[in-house]
XYZ file of C-alpha atoms in Angstrom:
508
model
C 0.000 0.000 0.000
C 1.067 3.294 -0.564
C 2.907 5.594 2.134
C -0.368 7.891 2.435
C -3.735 7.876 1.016
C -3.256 10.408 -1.866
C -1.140 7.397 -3.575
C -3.349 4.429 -2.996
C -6.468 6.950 -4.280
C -4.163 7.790 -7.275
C -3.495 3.843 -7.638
C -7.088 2.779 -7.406
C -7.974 5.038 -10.199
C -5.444 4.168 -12.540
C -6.616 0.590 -11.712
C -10.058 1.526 -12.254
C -9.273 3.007 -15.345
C -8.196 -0.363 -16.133
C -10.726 -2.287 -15.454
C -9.179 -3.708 -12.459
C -11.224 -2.007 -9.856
C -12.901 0.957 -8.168
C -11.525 4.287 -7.406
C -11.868 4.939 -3.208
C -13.879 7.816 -3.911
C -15.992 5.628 -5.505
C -16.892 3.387 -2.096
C -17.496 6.290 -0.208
C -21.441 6.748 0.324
C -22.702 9.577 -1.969
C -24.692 10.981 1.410
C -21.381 10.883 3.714
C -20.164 14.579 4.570
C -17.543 15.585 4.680
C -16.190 12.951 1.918
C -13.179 13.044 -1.444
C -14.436 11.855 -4.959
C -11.994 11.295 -7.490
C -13.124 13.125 -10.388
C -12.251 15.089 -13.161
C -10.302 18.328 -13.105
C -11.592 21.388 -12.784
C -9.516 23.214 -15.366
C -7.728 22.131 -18.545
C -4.098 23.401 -16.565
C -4.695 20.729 -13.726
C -5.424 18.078 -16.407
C -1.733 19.136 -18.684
C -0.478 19.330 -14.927
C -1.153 15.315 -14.654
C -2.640 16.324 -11.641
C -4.813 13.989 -9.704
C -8.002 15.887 -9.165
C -11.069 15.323 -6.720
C -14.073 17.141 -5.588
C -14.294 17.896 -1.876
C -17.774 17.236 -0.432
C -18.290 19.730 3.057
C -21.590 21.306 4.981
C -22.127 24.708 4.233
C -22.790 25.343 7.984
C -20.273 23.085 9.781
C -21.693 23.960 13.515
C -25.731 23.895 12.373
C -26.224 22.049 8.965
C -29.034 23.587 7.095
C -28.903 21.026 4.649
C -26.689 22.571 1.841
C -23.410 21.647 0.876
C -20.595 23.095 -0.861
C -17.871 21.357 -3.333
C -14.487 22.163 -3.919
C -12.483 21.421 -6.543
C -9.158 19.955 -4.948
C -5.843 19.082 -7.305
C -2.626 16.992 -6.125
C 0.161 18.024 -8.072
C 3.110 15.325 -7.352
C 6.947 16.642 -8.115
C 8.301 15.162 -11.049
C 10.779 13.359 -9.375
C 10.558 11.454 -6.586
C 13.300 10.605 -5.235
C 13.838 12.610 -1.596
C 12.056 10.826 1.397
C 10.107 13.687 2.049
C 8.151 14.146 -0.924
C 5.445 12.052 0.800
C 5.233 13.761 4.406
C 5.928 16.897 3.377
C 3.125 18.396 0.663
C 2.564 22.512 0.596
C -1.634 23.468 0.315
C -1.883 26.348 -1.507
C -4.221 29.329 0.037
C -4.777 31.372 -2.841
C -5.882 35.198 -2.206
C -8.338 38.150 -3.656
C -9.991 36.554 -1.980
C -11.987 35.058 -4.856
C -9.537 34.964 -6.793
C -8.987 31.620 -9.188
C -5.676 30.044 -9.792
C -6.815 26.310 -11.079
C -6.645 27.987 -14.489
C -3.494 29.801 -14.771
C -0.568 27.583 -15.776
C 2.025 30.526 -15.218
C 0.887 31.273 -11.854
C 0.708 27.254 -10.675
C 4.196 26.562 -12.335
C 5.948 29.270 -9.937
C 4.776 27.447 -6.986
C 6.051 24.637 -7.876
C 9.207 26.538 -8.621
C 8.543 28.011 -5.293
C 8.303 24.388 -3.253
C 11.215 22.318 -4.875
C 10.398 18.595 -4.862
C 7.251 18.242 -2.683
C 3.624 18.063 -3.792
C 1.426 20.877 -3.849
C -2.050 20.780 -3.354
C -4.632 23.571 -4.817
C -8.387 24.097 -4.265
C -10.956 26.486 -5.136
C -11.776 27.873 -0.918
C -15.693 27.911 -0.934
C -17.708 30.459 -3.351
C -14.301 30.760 -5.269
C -15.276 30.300 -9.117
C -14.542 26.753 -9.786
C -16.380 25.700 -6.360
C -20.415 25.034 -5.574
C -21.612 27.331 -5.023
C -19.627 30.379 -6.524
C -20.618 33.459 -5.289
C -20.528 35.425 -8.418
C -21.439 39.343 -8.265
C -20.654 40.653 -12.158
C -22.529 43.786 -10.952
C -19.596 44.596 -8.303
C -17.290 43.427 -10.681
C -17.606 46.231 -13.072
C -17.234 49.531 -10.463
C -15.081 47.744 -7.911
C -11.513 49.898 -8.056
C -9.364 47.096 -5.559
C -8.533 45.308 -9.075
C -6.923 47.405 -11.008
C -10.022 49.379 -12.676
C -8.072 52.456 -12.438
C -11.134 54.136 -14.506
C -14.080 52.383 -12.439
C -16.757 55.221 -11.900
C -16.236 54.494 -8.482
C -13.101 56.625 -8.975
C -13.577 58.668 -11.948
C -17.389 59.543 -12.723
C -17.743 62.822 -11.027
C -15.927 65.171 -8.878
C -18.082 64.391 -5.747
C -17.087 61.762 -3.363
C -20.764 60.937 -2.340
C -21.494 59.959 -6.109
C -18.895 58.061 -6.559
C -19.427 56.154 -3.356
C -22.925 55.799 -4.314
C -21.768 53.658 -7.545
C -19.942 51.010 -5.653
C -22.347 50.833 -2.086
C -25.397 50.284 -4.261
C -23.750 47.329 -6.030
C -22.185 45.715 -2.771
C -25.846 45.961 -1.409
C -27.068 44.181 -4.666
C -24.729 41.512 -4.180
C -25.846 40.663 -1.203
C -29.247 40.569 -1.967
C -28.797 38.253 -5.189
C -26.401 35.495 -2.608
C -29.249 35.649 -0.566
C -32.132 34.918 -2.805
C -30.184 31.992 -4.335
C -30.083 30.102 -1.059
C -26.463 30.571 0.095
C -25.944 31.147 3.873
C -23.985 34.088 3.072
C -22.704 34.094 6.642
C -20.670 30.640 6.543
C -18.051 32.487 4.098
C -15.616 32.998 6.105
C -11.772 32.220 6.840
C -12.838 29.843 9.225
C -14.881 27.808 7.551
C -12.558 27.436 4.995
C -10.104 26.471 7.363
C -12.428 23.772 8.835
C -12.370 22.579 4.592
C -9.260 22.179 4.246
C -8.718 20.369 7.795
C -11.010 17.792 6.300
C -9.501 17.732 3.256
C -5.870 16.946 5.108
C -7.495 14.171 6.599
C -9.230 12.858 3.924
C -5.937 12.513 1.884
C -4.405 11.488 5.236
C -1.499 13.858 5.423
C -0.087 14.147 8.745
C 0.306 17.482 8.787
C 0.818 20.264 5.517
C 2.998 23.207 5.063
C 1.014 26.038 4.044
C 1.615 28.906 1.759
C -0.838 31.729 1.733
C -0.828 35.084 -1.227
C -2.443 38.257 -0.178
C -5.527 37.640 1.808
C -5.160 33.818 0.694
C -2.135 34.200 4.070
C -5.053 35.455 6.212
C -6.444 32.608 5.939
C -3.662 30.413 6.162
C -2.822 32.164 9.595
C -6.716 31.082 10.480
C -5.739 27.912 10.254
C -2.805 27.801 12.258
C -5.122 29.267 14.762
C -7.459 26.754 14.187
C -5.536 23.479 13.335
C -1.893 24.318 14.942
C -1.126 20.446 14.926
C -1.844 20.126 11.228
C 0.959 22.757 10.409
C 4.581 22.091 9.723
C 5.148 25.358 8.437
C 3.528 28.322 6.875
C 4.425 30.868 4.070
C 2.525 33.802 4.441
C 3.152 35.824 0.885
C 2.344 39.645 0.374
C -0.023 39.119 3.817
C -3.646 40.863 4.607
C -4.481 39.635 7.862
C -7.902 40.058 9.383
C -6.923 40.873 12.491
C -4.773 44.055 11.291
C -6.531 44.919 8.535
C -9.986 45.462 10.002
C -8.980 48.474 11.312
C -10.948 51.960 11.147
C -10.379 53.017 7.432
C -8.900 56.481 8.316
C -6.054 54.695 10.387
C -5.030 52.190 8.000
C -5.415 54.881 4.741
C -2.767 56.837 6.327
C -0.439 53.998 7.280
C -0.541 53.095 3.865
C -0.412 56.350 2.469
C 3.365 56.810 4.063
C 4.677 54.749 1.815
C 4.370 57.602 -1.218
C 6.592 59.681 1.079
C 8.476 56.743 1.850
C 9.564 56.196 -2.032
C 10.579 60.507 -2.229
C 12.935 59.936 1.008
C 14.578 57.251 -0.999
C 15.307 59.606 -3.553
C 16.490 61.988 -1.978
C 18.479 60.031 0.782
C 20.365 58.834 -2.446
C 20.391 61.815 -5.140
C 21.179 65.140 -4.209
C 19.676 66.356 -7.580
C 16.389 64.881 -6.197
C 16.463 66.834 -2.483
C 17.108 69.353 -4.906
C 14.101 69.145 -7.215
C 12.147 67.833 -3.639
C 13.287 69.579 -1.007
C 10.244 69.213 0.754
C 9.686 65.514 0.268
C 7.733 65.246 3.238
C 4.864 67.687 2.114
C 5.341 66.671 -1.764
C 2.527 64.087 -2.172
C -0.442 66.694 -0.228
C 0.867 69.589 -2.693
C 0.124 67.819 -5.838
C -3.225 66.246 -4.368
C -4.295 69.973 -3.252
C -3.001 70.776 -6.926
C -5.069 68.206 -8.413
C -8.295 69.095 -6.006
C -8.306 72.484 -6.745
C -7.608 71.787 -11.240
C -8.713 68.233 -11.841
C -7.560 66.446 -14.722
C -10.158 66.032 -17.139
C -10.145 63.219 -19.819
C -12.284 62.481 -22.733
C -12.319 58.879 -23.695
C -14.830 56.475 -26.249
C -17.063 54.721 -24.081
C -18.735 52.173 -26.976
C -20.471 55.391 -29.673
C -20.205 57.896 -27.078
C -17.619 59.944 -25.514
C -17.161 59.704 -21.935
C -15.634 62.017 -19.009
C -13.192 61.175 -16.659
C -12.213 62.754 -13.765
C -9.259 62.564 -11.855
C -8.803 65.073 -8.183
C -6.487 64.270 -5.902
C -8.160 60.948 -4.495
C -7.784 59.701 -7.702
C -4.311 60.345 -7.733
C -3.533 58.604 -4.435
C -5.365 55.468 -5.431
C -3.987 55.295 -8.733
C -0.298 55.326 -6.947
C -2.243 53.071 -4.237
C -2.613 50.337 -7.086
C 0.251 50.985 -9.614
C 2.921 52.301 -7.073
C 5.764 48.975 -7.877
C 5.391 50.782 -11.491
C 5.128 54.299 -11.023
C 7.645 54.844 -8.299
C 10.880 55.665 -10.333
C 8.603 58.549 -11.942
C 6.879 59.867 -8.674
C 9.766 62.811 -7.927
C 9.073 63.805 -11.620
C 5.569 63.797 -11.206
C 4.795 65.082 -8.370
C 7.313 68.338 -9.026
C 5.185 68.722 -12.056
C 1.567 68.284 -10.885
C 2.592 70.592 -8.322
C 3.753 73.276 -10.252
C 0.684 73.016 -12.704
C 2.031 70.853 -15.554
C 0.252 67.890 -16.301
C 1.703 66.552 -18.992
C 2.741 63.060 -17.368
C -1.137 62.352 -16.299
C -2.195 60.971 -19.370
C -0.334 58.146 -19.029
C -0.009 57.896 -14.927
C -4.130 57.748 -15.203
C -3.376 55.168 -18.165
C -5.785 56.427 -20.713
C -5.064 55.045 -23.553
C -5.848 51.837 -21.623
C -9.470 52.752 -21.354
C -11.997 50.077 -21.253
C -15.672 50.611 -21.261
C -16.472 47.239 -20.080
C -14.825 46.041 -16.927
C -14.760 42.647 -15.561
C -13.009 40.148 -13.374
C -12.485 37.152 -15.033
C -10.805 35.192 -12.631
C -12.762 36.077 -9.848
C -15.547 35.426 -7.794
C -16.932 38.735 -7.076
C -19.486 37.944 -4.284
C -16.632 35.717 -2.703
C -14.030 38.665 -2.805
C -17.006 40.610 -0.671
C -17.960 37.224 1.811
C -14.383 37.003 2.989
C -13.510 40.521 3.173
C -16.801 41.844 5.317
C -17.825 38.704 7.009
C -14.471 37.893 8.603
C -14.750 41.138 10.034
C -17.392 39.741 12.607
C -19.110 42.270 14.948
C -15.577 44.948 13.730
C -18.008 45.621 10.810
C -18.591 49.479 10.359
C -22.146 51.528 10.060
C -23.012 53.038 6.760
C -22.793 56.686 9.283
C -19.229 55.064 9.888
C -18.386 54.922 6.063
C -19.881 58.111 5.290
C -18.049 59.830 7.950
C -14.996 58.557 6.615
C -15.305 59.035 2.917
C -16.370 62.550 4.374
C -12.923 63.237 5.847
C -10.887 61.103 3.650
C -12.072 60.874 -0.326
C -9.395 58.276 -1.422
C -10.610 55.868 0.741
C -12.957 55.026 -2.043
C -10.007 53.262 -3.872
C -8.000 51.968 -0.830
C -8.700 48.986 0.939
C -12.649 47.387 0.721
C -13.333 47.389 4.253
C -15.248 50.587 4.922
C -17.835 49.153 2.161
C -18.537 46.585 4.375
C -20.943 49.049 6.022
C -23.359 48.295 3.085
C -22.877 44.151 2.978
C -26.200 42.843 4.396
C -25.187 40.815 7.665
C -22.246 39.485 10.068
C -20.246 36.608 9.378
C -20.141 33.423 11.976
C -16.807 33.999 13.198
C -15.362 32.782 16.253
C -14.615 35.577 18.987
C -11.237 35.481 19.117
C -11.138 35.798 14.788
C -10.077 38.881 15.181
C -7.674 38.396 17.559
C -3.907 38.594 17.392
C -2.821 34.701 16.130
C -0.489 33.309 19.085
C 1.578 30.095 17.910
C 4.965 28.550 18.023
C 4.390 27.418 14.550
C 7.506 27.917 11.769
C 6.492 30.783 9.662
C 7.748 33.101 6.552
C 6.546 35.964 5.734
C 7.385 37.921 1.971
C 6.857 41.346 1.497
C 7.237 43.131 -1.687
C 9.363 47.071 -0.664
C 6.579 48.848 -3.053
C 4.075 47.436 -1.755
C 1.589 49.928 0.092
C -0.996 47.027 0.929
C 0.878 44.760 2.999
C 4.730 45.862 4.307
C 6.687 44.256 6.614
C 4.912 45.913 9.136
C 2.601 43.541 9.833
C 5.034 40.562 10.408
C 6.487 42.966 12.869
C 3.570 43.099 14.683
C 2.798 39.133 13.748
C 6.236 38.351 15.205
C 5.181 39.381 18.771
C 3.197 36.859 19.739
C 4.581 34.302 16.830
C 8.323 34.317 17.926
C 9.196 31.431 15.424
C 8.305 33.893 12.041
C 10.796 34.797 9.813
C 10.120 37.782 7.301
C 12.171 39.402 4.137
C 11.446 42.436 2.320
C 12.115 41.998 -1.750
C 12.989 45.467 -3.040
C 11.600 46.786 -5.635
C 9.118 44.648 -6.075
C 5.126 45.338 -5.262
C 2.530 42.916 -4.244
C 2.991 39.110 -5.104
C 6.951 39.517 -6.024
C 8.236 37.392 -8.042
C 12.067 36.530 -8.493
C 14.761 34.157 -8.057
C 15.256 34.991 -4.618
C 11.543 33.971 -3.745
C 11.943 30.350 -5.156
C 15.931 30.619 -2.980
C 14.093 31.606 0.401
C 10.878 29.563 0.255
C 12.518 26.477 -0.590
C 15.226 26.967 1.843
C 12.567 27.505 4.972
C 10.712 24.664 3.850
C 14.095 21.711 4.138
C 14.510 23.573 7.812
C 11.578 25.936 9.020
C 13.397 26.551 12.046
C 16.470 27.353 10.587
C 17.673 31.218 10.111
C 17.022 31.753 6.475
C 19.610 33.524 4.340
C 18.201 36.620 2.963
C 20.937 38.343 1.388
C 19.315 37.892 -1.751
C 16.570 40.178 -1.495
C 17.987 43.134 -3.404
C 18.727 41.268 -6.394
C 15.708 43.356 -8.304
C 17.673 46.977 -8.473
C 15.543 49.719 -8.138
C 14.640 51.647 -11.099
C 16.699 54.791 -11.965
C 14.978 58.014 -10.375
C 13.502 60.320 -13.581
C 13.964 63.821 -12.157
C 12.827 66.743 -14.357
């Protein structure tokens, strides 16, 4: 017999596919939950992958079943060689982020974590209401005005010069959302890091792996940090890549817009701590990014662009400018000392392409995503923390570019809590092995919070790739991730975290 159950279930299907017998899955009683079926994959990728795939079978409600289930799509992805001992006890599950965000389809993005891992299996899933999964909370409505993925010229950000319109755009859609998850049936409330947590603890069993290394991207490491919460005897070791935790993240929105917000000014000291031409051109670096906002406030730039027969206004002030570097910062920031000199004298000549015009779409969607997931997660694992609509207002109020910062504050408008445990939202205490990778131009998620992780997990490691933005990727990523994984404990060498040089400063 095999060394664990994801080999003899591989073995019985190949044998079945033979004629010689049945597939485990196939024993297992079609009514037993939580239960594996071998089945086919989910995505052509898995299937080129040789992956074997199954369907997870798992109660909607864990703690009160109301007689729904969901199904995830789960794929085993062996290494192609097998010859190290610990290929077998030592497989990485995959958390990925968004949330709602698909990976089962995207060859490019499953091939670097194998990269990533070395020789040891990697397991993938769809986390409930993710696309692939039943049932997937899709929103298409959201999808077109949300600004957190890139829709630089969502109306949420761009269709008027008033902050209550353009919050109106994106509040009445969240609301909509909810509605539509609720008239389908889904108990909106069991989508939730935790219950995804209590998934994939079944899963683990099911394949009968004594315990999993876990790598988490974005929000997808929020989750893995649930389950070391959770399931602390299941982990070996956790990679926590580009992390959003809930517990730091579901913050007031004014606090956390201005934590994130330093890291514009944080870019201009870098200039000018290295060129003197730039403390020349800057020499008040500090104040630079509020004089071209107030420049852009009080002159907007003003953009006509073809919106299907029509033409179409844009609007830019100087929310729009702080979002736009909020989202495109790992590619704008060898250009910010030039920019903002200019905006603040008056000249706008660079705008046109820092608002990316020419890239105009009329017709915005999220292909890979799971809209109504993307809003579960993010407002229902902020429990009882979630704000008022008077709280949102009030903040938008003071603050326009929260609009186009993180989502929480629109949780205001999402119709209910989610069924988290108390302590959710509480700081995660373990002695578990951990990594943390932060991207240096990345506003979302710096190295901040593993400093404040590291407090009460004294066993996490973290390294800061420079140059690089949210979800990094370079050699020294693969170096560090599969050196922590052959010794978790270990002091990992990060002296290769510069090897992206930043870009060259463009000064006037």
């Amino acid at each position: 017999m095999p060394p664990n159950k994801h080999k003899a279930l591989r073995s019985l299907c190949l044998m079945a596919a033979l004629g010689a017998g049945m597939a485990h899955a196939q024993d297992q009683d079609e009514d037993t939950i939580p239960r594996l079926e071998s089945t086919a994959c989910a995505t052509q990728v898995l299937e080129d992958l040789n992956a074997s795939c199954y369907t997870f079978y798992g109660q909607e409600n864990w703690d009160d079943p109301n007689g729904n289930t969901v199904e995830l799509p789960v794929g085993v992805i062996d290494p192609e060689t097998e010859n190290e001992a610990d290929t077998e006890s030592d497989p990485v599950v995959f958390f990925p982020g968004g949330p709602g965000y698909s990976i089962l389809g995207n060859a490019d993005y499953i091939e670097q974590l194998r990269k990533d891992i070395g020789n040891r299996s990697l397991v993938v899933f769809d986390p409930r209401g993710f696309k692939h999964s039943t049932p997937s909370l899709e929103c298409p409505g959201y999808a077109a005005v949300s600004p957190y993925h890139n829709i630089i010229h969502t109306p949420a950000l761009t269709s008027s010069l008033d902050p209550m319109e353009r919050m109106a755009h994106i509040t009445e859609e969240v609301a909509a959302c909810y509605q539509k998850l609720e008239d389908e049936g889904v108990e909106i409330s069991q989508y939730t890091e935790s219950a995804t947590s209590r998934d994939l603890e079944e899963i683990r069993n099911l394949l009968d792996y004594d315990n999993v290394n876990i790598f988490g991207s974005s929000t997808g490491s929020g989750t893995a940090l649930s389950y070391v919460r959770y399931y602390p005897d299941s982990v070996r070791s956790a990679i926590l890549g580009w992390p959003w935790y809930a517990s730091l993240r579901n913050r007031a929105p004014l606090d956390e817009f201005y934590t994130l917000k330093r890291r514009f000014t944080d870019v201009l000291a870098m200039c000018v701590e290295e060129s003197e031409a730039c403390r020349e051109q800057i020499p008040a670096w500090f104040l630079a990014i509020d004089r071209a906002r107030r420049a852009l406030d009080n002159k907007p730039y003003i953009a006509q662009v073809e919106s299907g027969v029509e033409q179409k206004t844009l609007y830019f002030d100087g929310a729009a400018f702080l979002d736009t570097l909020y989202l495109m910062l790992p590619q704008y920031y060898g250009e910010l000392p030039r920019i903002v000199s200019e905006v603040s004298e008056g000249d706008y000549s660079s705008l046109h392409d820092f608002f990316m015009i020419d890239e105009y779409n009329p017709v915005t969607e999220a292909p890979n995503y799971a809209m109504g997931a993307f809003l579960a997660q993010a407002c229902n694992d902020m429990g009882t923390n979630r704000p008022t609509p008077q709280d949102s207002i009030a903040a938008v109020q003071r603050e326009p570019a929260i609009i186009g910062f993180e989502p929480i504050w629109l949780c205001a408008w999402w119709g209910g809590d989610g069924d988290v445990p108390p302590e959710h939202n509480d700081i995660v205490t373990a002695e578990t092995p951990a990594l943390a990778i932060h991207g240096q131009m990345d506003p979302c998620c710096g190295t901040r919070w593993s400093e404040e992780l590291a407090e009460t997990m004294p066993n996490l490691q973290a390294i800061e790739m420079q140059a690089l933005g949210h979800s990094p990727v370079n050699e020294c990523r693969s170096t560090v991730i599969n050196e922590f994984l052959g010794d978790p404990l270990a002091q990992v060498d990060t002296s290769c975290q510069n090897e992206v040089p930043l870009a060259e400063w463009q000064l006037e």
